[in-house]
Amino acid sequence: MRIDVVTIFPDYLAPLDLSLIGKARRDGLLDVHVHDLRDFAHDRHRSVDDTPYGGGAGMVMKPQPWAEALQHVGGSGPQGARPRLVVPGPGGMPFTQALAGELAEEPWLTFACGRYEGIDERVYDYAADELGLEVSVVSLGDYVLNGGEVAVLAMVEAVARLLPGVIGNAESLVEESHEDGLLEYPVYTKPAAWESAPGHIREVPPVLLSGDHGAIANWRHQQRLERTAARRPDLLHSSHAGAVLADFDLATATPADVPELLTLSRACWVTEARANGTLDIPPLLETLEEVAAGIAAWTTWTMRAGGRLVGSVRARVAPDDDSLWQIGRLMVAPDLQGRGLGRALLAFGEAQAPPGTAAYWLNTGARSDRNLRIYRKAGYRVRPGVGSIPGTVDLTKPRR
Ligand code: ADE
């Protein structure tokens, strides 16, 4: 693969000589050319920027040096070949593993590193219309860097390692984070028992020492699901959520569950009472009769492990609006929190919605920051105004 990078800081790209990427270059798998944009500026100061039309802060990169640089780079291919032009920028499409894979299929990539407030917009049109390049603006993430160079280093590394021969052990590409929508499982090496402090032994999970390859594969898969649920719930879809819950028994609650539901609610809502500075929260105070009434008015699901009630969620068509699926009393036993079970139970609750549902609706303490973060990550947004219960906020999420 051929890669050209146009930048005002060629030295910034020096790391492309190191490690596996440097080796790939020396092995002839990767042909990298770095160009100084200032070589295409012809005034005494070799200037590449100017003030923005329409006013505003900062400077804009001038069109002429960029046009000449891209013509020089893009016009030098054999037999009319043209590179795909990638312009890193915070306003671009997200750079994902899938896009890295797509770019790795291209024989030739050119990266144009913007600085300041960006490149004069006419350069993009020029590259597409007059040079015939496919132009992609690509963002590393929702934050702003000072320029495209760091993004190019990241993208070139992610792309180049997918090229045949760059990574010695191609198998190591298969079970990586993002390859199949899940994060990777935790890894361990020797010693099996590591004394991290005097008398404090940290052991490798015994299954990894068992030699039972089936058990190891199952354990690793479960770890990937739990990690993804805990760290990146946005990546998890309901089939994954089902797998997270696979080790548990899910059932529709009956009156026989009422005493345990009352006990688990109290255990789970103590932290809510603390966060919101009040004990006046229904799930903390409900009587057995009120819990039983809840089971009658909603569909409640219980989640059990070895017979023990460890989680629950309930849902119903909202009484005043049958396009809303109202979800509530999402709880996971305190000792099992932080493993993505709550997120999986929420996805399970969502998946029970009837066909006419337009949106999910739930309610949490106005100061329950942890819950608010979890719900936000799961796609919920706070509805403006006060919640349906004093001291709470309502959140909704459109059904996809
Ligand atoms: N240039 C500035 N910010 C960037 C970002 N987030 N991704 C890619 N290029 C950038």
Tab-separated table of C-alpha atoms in Angstrom, residues 107-399:
chain	number	residue	atom	x	y	z
A	107	PRO	CA	-4.030	0.477	-2.802
A	108	TRP	CA	-3.268	4.155	-2.135
A	109	LEU	CA	-4.253	6.615	0.593
A	110	THR	CA	-3.402	10.304	0.877
A	111	PHE	CA	-3.869	12.051	4.214
A	112	ALA	CA	-4.243	15.835	4.312
A	113	CYS	CA	-3.445	17.217	7.764
A	114	GLY	CA	-5.353	20.394	8.509
A	115	ARG	CA	-4.297	22.820	11.218
A	116	TYR	CA	-5.823	26.001	12.626
A	117	GLU	CA	-9.577	26.281	11.986
A	118	GLY	CA	-9.405	23.949	9.011
A	119	ILE	CA	-8.852	23.952	5.266
A	120	ASP	CA	-10.693	26.283	2.852
A	121	GLU	CA	-13.811	24.294	1.899
A	122	ARG	CA	-13.157	24.737	-1.836
A	123	VAL	CA	-10.148	22.399	-1.546
A	124	TYR	CA	-12.497	19.456	-0.873
A	125	ASP	CA	-14.545	20.258	-3.978
A	126	TYR	CA	-11.409	20.770	-6.033
A	127	ALA	CA	-9.986	17.402	-4.952
A	128	ALA	CA	-13.222	15.638	-5.852
A	129	ASP	CA	-14.166	17.514	-9.046
A	130	GLU	CA	-10.840	18.366	-10.639
A	131	LEU	CA	-8.547	15.624	-9.340
A	132	GLY	CA	-11.245	12.949	-9.282
A	133	LEU	CA	-10.407	11.844	-5.736
A	134	GLU	CA	-12.784	10.152	-3.339
A	135	VAL	CA	-12.666	12.467	-0.310
A	136	SER	CA	-13.455	11.247	3.227
A	137	VAL	CA	-13.378	13.506	6.283
A	138	VAL	CA	-12.698	11.235	9.236
A	139	SER	CA	-12.753	11.921	12.982
A	140	LEU	CA	-10.916	9.979	15.657
A	141	GLY	CA	-13.536	10.863	18.244
A	142	ASP	CA	-15.634	13.594	19.771
A	143	TYR	CA	-12.806	15.829	20.916
A	144	VAL	CA	-10.617	18.416	19.239
A	145	LEU	CA	-6.928	17.940	18.475
A	146	ASN	CA	-4.643	20.719	17.294
A	147	GLY	CA	-4.294	19.188	13.860
A	148	GLY	CA	-4.631	16.028	11.837
A	149	GLU	CA	-1.145	14.598	12.421
A	150	VAL	CA	-1.934	12.599	15.576
A	151	ALA	CA	-5.056	11.278	13.872
A	152	VAL	CA	-2.983	10.192	10.860
A	153	LEU	CA	-0.565	8.300	13.111
A	154	ALA	CA	-3.492	6.477	14.695
A	155	MET	CA	-5.241	5.750	11.417
A	156	VAL	CA	-2.104	4.590	9.587
A	157	GLU	CA	-1.322	2.212	12.440
A	158	ALA	CA	-4.858	0.811	12.549
A	159	VAL	CA	-4.923	0.375	8.761
A	160	ALA	CA	-1.378	-0.899	8.207
A	161	ARG	CA	-1.662	-3.659	10.811
A	162	LEU	CA	-4.505	-5.139	8.758
A	163	LEU	CA	-2.318	-5.489	5.646
A	164	PRO	CA	-1.228	-9.049	4.919
A	165	GLY	CA	2.222	-9.715	6.367
A	166	VAL	CA	2.407	-6.680	8.673
A	167	ILE	CA	1.424	-8.594	11.814
A	168	GLY	CA	3.361	-11.848	12.109
A	169	ASN	CA	0.539	-13.769	13.776
A	170	ALA	CA	-2.576	-12.974	11.747
A	171	GLU	CA	-4.681	-14.962	14.234
A	172	SER	CA	-4.124	-12.239	16.801
A	173	LEU	CA	-6.269	-9.955	14.619
A	174	VAL	CA	-9.316	-12.149	14.984
A	175	GLU	CA	-10.300	-11.922	18.646
A	176	GLU	CA	-9.565	-8.258	19.131
A	177	SER	CA	-11.787	-5.540	20.476
A	178	HIS	CA	-14.221	-4.222	17.863
A	179	GLU	CA	-13.603	-7.021	15.372
A	180	ASP	CA	-16.995	-8.578	16.128
A	181	GLY	CA	-18.653	-5.816	18.085
A	182	LEU	CA	-17.381	-6.913	21.503
A	183	LEU	CA	-14.425	-5.774	23.584
A	184	GLU	CA	-11.587	-8.233	24.189
A	185	TYR	CA	-11.369	-10.597	27.154
A	186	PRO	CA	-8.815	-9.974	29.951
A	187	VAL	CA	-5.409	-11.593	29.480
A	188	TYR	CA	-2.876	-12.966	31.966
A	189	THR	CA	0.689	-14.269	31.865
A	190	LYS	CA	3.116	-15.887	34.311
A	191	PRO	CA	3.328	-16.129	37.268
A	192	ALA	CA	0.013	-17.844	37.974
A	193	ALA	CA	0.139	-16.514	41.545
A	194	TRP	CA	1.662	-13.006	41.765
A	195	GLU	CA	2.507	-11.404	45.080
A	196	SER	CA	1.601	-7.764	44.373
A	197	ALA	CA	2.312	-6.742	47.990
A	198	PRO	CA	3.703	-8.762	50.917
A	199	GLY	CA	1.148	-11.449	51.659
A	200	HIS	CA	-1.231	-10.312	48.919
A	201	ILE	CA	-1.406	-12.983	46.247
A	202	ARG	CA	-3.280	-12.236	43.021
A	203	GLU	CA	-4.155	-15.360	41.081
A	204	VAL	CA	-4.903	-15.993	37.437
A	205	PRO	CA	-8.518	-17.222	37.019
A	206	PRO	CA	-8.275	-21.005	37.559
A	207	VAL	CA	-10.166	-21.859	34.348
A	208	LEU	CA	-7.195	-20.561	32.317
A	209	LEU	CA	-4.942	-23.158	33.972
A	210	SER	CA	-7.434	-25.996	33.507
A	211	GLY	CA	-6.356	-27.048	30.012
A	212	ASP	CA	-10.066	-27.342	29.154
A	213	HIS	CA	-10.216	-25.406	25.879
A	214	GLY	CA	-14.006	-25.424	25.696
A	215	ALA	CA	-14.306	-24.032	29.211
A	216	ILE	CA	-11.669	-21.401	28.447
A	217	ALA	CA	-13.477	-20.303	25.277
A	218	ASN	CA	-16.776	-20.042	27.186
A	219	TRP	CA	-15.177	-18.074	30.001
A	220	ARG	CA	-13.519	-15.681	27.586
A	221	HIS	CA	-16.727	-15.105	25.675
A	222	GLN	CA	-18.619	-14.389	28.883
A	223	GLN	CA	-15.883	-11.947	29.939
A	224	ARG	CA	-16.171	-10.128	26.614
A	225	LEU	CA	-19.919	-9.779	27.037
A	226	GLU	CA	-19.646	-8.537	30.611
A	227	ARG	CA	-16.875	-6.078	29.756
A	228	THR	CA	-18.768	-4.717	26.810
A	229	ALA	CA	-21.912	-4.360	28.872
A	230	ALA	CA	-20.008	-2.565	31.650
A	231	ARG	CA	-17.743	-0.321	29.578
A	232	ARG	CA	-19.435	0.115	26.222
A	233	PRO	CA	-23.138	-0.654	26.588
A	234	ASP	CA	-23.716	1.270	23.359
A	235	LEU	CA	-22.057	-1.632	21.489
A	236	LEU	CA	-24.329	-4.222	22.999
A	237	HIS	CA	-27.453	-5.304	21.189
A	238	SER	CA	-30.274	-7.346	22.570
A	239	SER	CA	-28.827	-10.674	21.394
A	240	HIS	CA	-25.689	-9.871	23.399
A	241	ALA	CA	-27.821	-8.779	26.346
A	242	GLY	CA	-29.499	-12.178	26.194
A	243	ALA	CA	-26.070	-13.808	26.399
A	244	VAL	CA	-25.083	-11.676	29.416
A	245	LEU	CA	-28.221	-12.924	31.136
A	246	ALA	CA	-27.787	-16.521	29.955
A	247	ASP	CA	-26.353	-17.685	33.276
A	248	PHE	CA	-29.420	-16.424	35.132
A	249	ASP	CA	-32.987	-17.625	35.340
A	250	LEU	CA	-35.435	-15.014	34.104
A	251	ALA	CA	-39.094	-15.412	34.944
A	252	THR	CA	-42.247	-13.359	35.244
A	253	ALA	CA	-42.776	-12.450	38.879
A	254	THR	CA	-45.652	-13.972	40.842
A	255	PRO	CA	-47.045	-13.103	44.290
A	256	ALA	CA	-44.591	-15.666	45.724
A	257	ASP	CA	-41.733	-13.320	44.742
A	258	VAL	CA	-43.101	-10.356	46.698
A	259	PRO	CA	-41.119	-10.787	49.956
A	260	GLU	CA	-37.793	-11.131	48.137
A	261	LEU	CA	-38.595	-8.252	45.784
A	262	LEU	CA	-39.250	-6.024	48.774
A	263	THR	CA	-35.922	-7.032	50.359
A	264	LEU	CA	-33.925	-6.583	47.170
A	265	SER	CA	-35.515	-3.173	46.455
A	266	ARG	CA	-34.537	-1.903	49.868
A	267	ALA	CA	-30.962	-3.110	49.402
A	268	CYS	CA	-30.736	-1.541	45.960
A	269	TRP	CA	-32.305	1.827	46.702
A	270	VAL	CA	-30.154	2.724	49.740
A	271	THR	CA	-27.549	4.279	47.426
A	272	GLU	CA	-30.332	6.222	45.708
A	273	ALA	CA	-31.486	7.588	49.055
A	274	ARG	CA	-27.953	8.753	49.736
A	275	ALA	CA	-27.428	10.282	46.304
A	276	ASN	CA	-30.702	12.188	46.476
A	277	GLY	CA	-30.525	13.152	50.179
A	278	THR	CA	-33.934	11.673	51.006
A	279	LEU	CA	-35.423	8.465	52.328
A	280	ASP	CA	-38.726	9.370	50.769
A	281	ILE	CA	-38.358	7.023	47.799
A	282	PRO	CA	-41.164	4.503	47.066
A	283	PRO	CA	-38.937	1.425	46.444
A	284	LEU	CA	-37.381	1.961	49.878
A	285	LEU	CA	-40.616	2.362	51.770
A	286	GLU	CA	-43.138	0.123	50.054
A	287	THR	CA	-45.064	-2.386	52.112
A	288	LEU	CA	-45.610	-5.987	51.067
A	289	GLU	CA	-49.113	-5.008	49.913
A	290	GLU	CA	-47.739	-2.224	47.743
A	291	VAL	CA	-45.141	-4.509	46.149
A	292	ALA	CA	-47.924	-7.011	45.438
A	293	ALA	CA	-50.010	-4.229	43.890
A	294	GLY	CA	-47.005	-3.347	41.685
A	295	ILE	CA	-46.817	-6.924	40.411
A	296	ALA	CA	-50.497	-6.781	39.537
A	297	ALA	CA	-50.250	-3.450	37.661
A	298	TRP	CA	-47.008	-4.108	35.796
A	299	THR	CA	-45.251	-7.082	34.252
A	300	THR	CA	-42.294	-7.727	36.522
A	301	TRP	CA	-39.406	-10.018	35.660
A	302	THR	CA	-37.150	-11.645	38.207
A	303	MET	CA	-33.548	-12.686	37.642
A	304	ARG	CA	-32.253	-15.498	39.800
A	305	ALA	CA	-28.854	-17.149	40.280
A	306	GLY	CA	-28.885	-20.523	42.010
A	307	GLY	CA	-32.369	-19.758	43.295
A	308	ARG	CA	-31.391	-16.406	44.811
A	309	LEU	CA	-33.186	-13.286	43.573
A	310	VAL	CA	-30.406	-11.035	42.216
A	311	GLY	CA	-32.223	-8.643	39.903
A	312	SER	CA	-35.513	-7.447	38.538
A	313	VAL	CA	-37.133	-5.035	36.119
A	314	ARG	CA	-40.742	-4.189	35.377
A	315	ALA	CA	-42.545	-2.544	32.466
A	316	ARG	CA	-45.998	-1.645	31.186
A	317	VAL	CA	-47.713	0.366	28.502
A	318	ALA	CA	-47.817	3.894	29.964
A	319	PRO	CA	-51.301	4.551	31.415
A	320	ASP	CA	-51.773	7.905	29.617
A	321	ASP	CA	-49.958	7.207	26.356
A	322	ASP	CA	-49.975	3.795	24.715
A	323	SER	CA	-47.048	4.699	22.452
A	324	LEU	CA	-44.764	4.722	25.525
A	325	TRP	CA	-43.315	1.588	27.136
A	326	GLN	CA	-42.680	2.512	30.746
A	327	ILE	CA	-39.775	0.698	32.415
A	328	GLY	CA	-39.130	0.764	36.147
A	329	ARG	CA	-37.661	-0.813	39.237
A	330	LEU	CA	-34.506	-1.861	37.428
A	331	MET	CA	-32.390	-3.453	40.147
A	332	VAL	CA	-29.313	-5.644	40.473
A	333	ALA	CA	-28.088	-6.981	43.827
A	334	PRO	CA	-25.287	-4.705	45.125
A	335	ASP	CA	-22.685	-7.505	45.062
A	336	LEU	CA	-23.314	-8.150	41.358
A	337	GLN	CA	-23.321	-4.561	40.137
A	338	GLY	CA	-20.707	-3.263	37.671
A	339	ARG	CA	-20.877	-6.308	35.346
A	340	GLY	CA	-23.346	-4.978	32.839
A	341	LEU	CA	-26.288	-6.924	34.284
A	342	GLY	CA	-28.372	-3.778	34.766
A	343	ARG	CA	-27.756	-2.742	31.177
A	344	ALA	CA	-28.669	-6.219	29.973
A	345	LEU	CA	-31.845	-6.267	32.088
A	346	LEU	CA	-32.761	-2.860	30.679
A	347	ALA	CA	-32.290	-4.171	27.129
A	348	PHE	CA	-34.400	-7.189	28.083
A	349	GLY	CA	-37.137	-4.877	29.412
A	350	GLU	CA	-37.008	-2.811	26.214
A	351	ALA	CA	-37.248	-5.943	24.085
A	352	GLN	CA	-40.580	-6.849	25.769
A	353	ALA	CA	-42.290	-3.719	24.402
A	354	PRO	CA	-45.406	-4.350	22.273
A	355	PRO	CA	-45.360	-3.502	18.523
A	356	GLY	CA	-47.021	-0.067	18.830
A	357	THR	CA	-44.249	1.307	21.063
A	358	ALA	CA	-42.630	4.530	19.803
A	359	ALA	CA	-40.378	5.201	22.786
A	360	TYR	CA	-39.232	3.834	26.133
A	361	TRP	CA	-39.797	5.920	29.229
A	362	LEU	CA	-38.214	5.635	32.629
A	363	ASN	CA	-37.699	7.714	35.690
A	364	THR	CA	-34.804	8.139	38.114
A	365	GLY	CA	-33.652	10.398	40.935
A	366	ALA	CA	-32.701	13.877	39.741
A	367	ARG	CA	-29.390	13.470	41.586
A	368	SER	CA	-28.776	9.809	40.767
A	369	ASP	CA	-25.682	10.645	38.726
A	370	ARG	CA	-24.603	7.024	38.210
A	371	ASN	CA	-28.028	5.993	36.926
A	372	LEU	CA	-28.209	9.059	34.710
A	373	ARG	CA	-24.847	8.170	33.183
A	374	ILE	CA	-25.890	4.574	32.573
A	375	TYR	CA	-29.205	5.584	31.004
A	376	ARG	CA	-27.522	8.223	28.865
A	377	LYS	CA	-25.047	5.631	27.579
A	378	ALA	CA	-27.972	3.351	26.814
A	379	GLY	CA	-29.504	6.053	24.600
A	380	TYR	CA	-31.916	7.763	27.018
A	381	ARG	CA	-32.219	11.545	27.235
A	382	VAL	CA	-33.745	13.584	30.055
A	383	ARG	CA	-37.124	15.062	29.208
A	384	PRO	CA	-37.120	18.788	30.035
A	385	GLY	CA	-39.047	19.783	33.144
A	386	VAL	CA	-39.753	17.969	36.369
A	387	GLY	CA	-40.187	14.227	36.519
A	388	SER	CA	-43.452	12.429	37.093
A	389	ILE	CA	-42.493	11.926	40.760
A	390	PRO	CA	-41.113	14.831	42.880
A	391	GLY	CA	-37.293	14.852	43.002
A	392	THR	CA	-36.974	12.730	39.863
A	393	VAL	CA	-36.436	13.243	36.152
A	394	ASP	CA	-38.057	11.394	33.259
A	395	LEU	CA	-35.932	9.964	30.464
A	396	THR	CA	-37.023	8.689	27.093
A	397	LYS	CA	-35.401	6.843	24.228
A	398	PRO	CA	-36.967	6.404	20.802
A	399	ARG	CA	-37.457	2.805	19.771
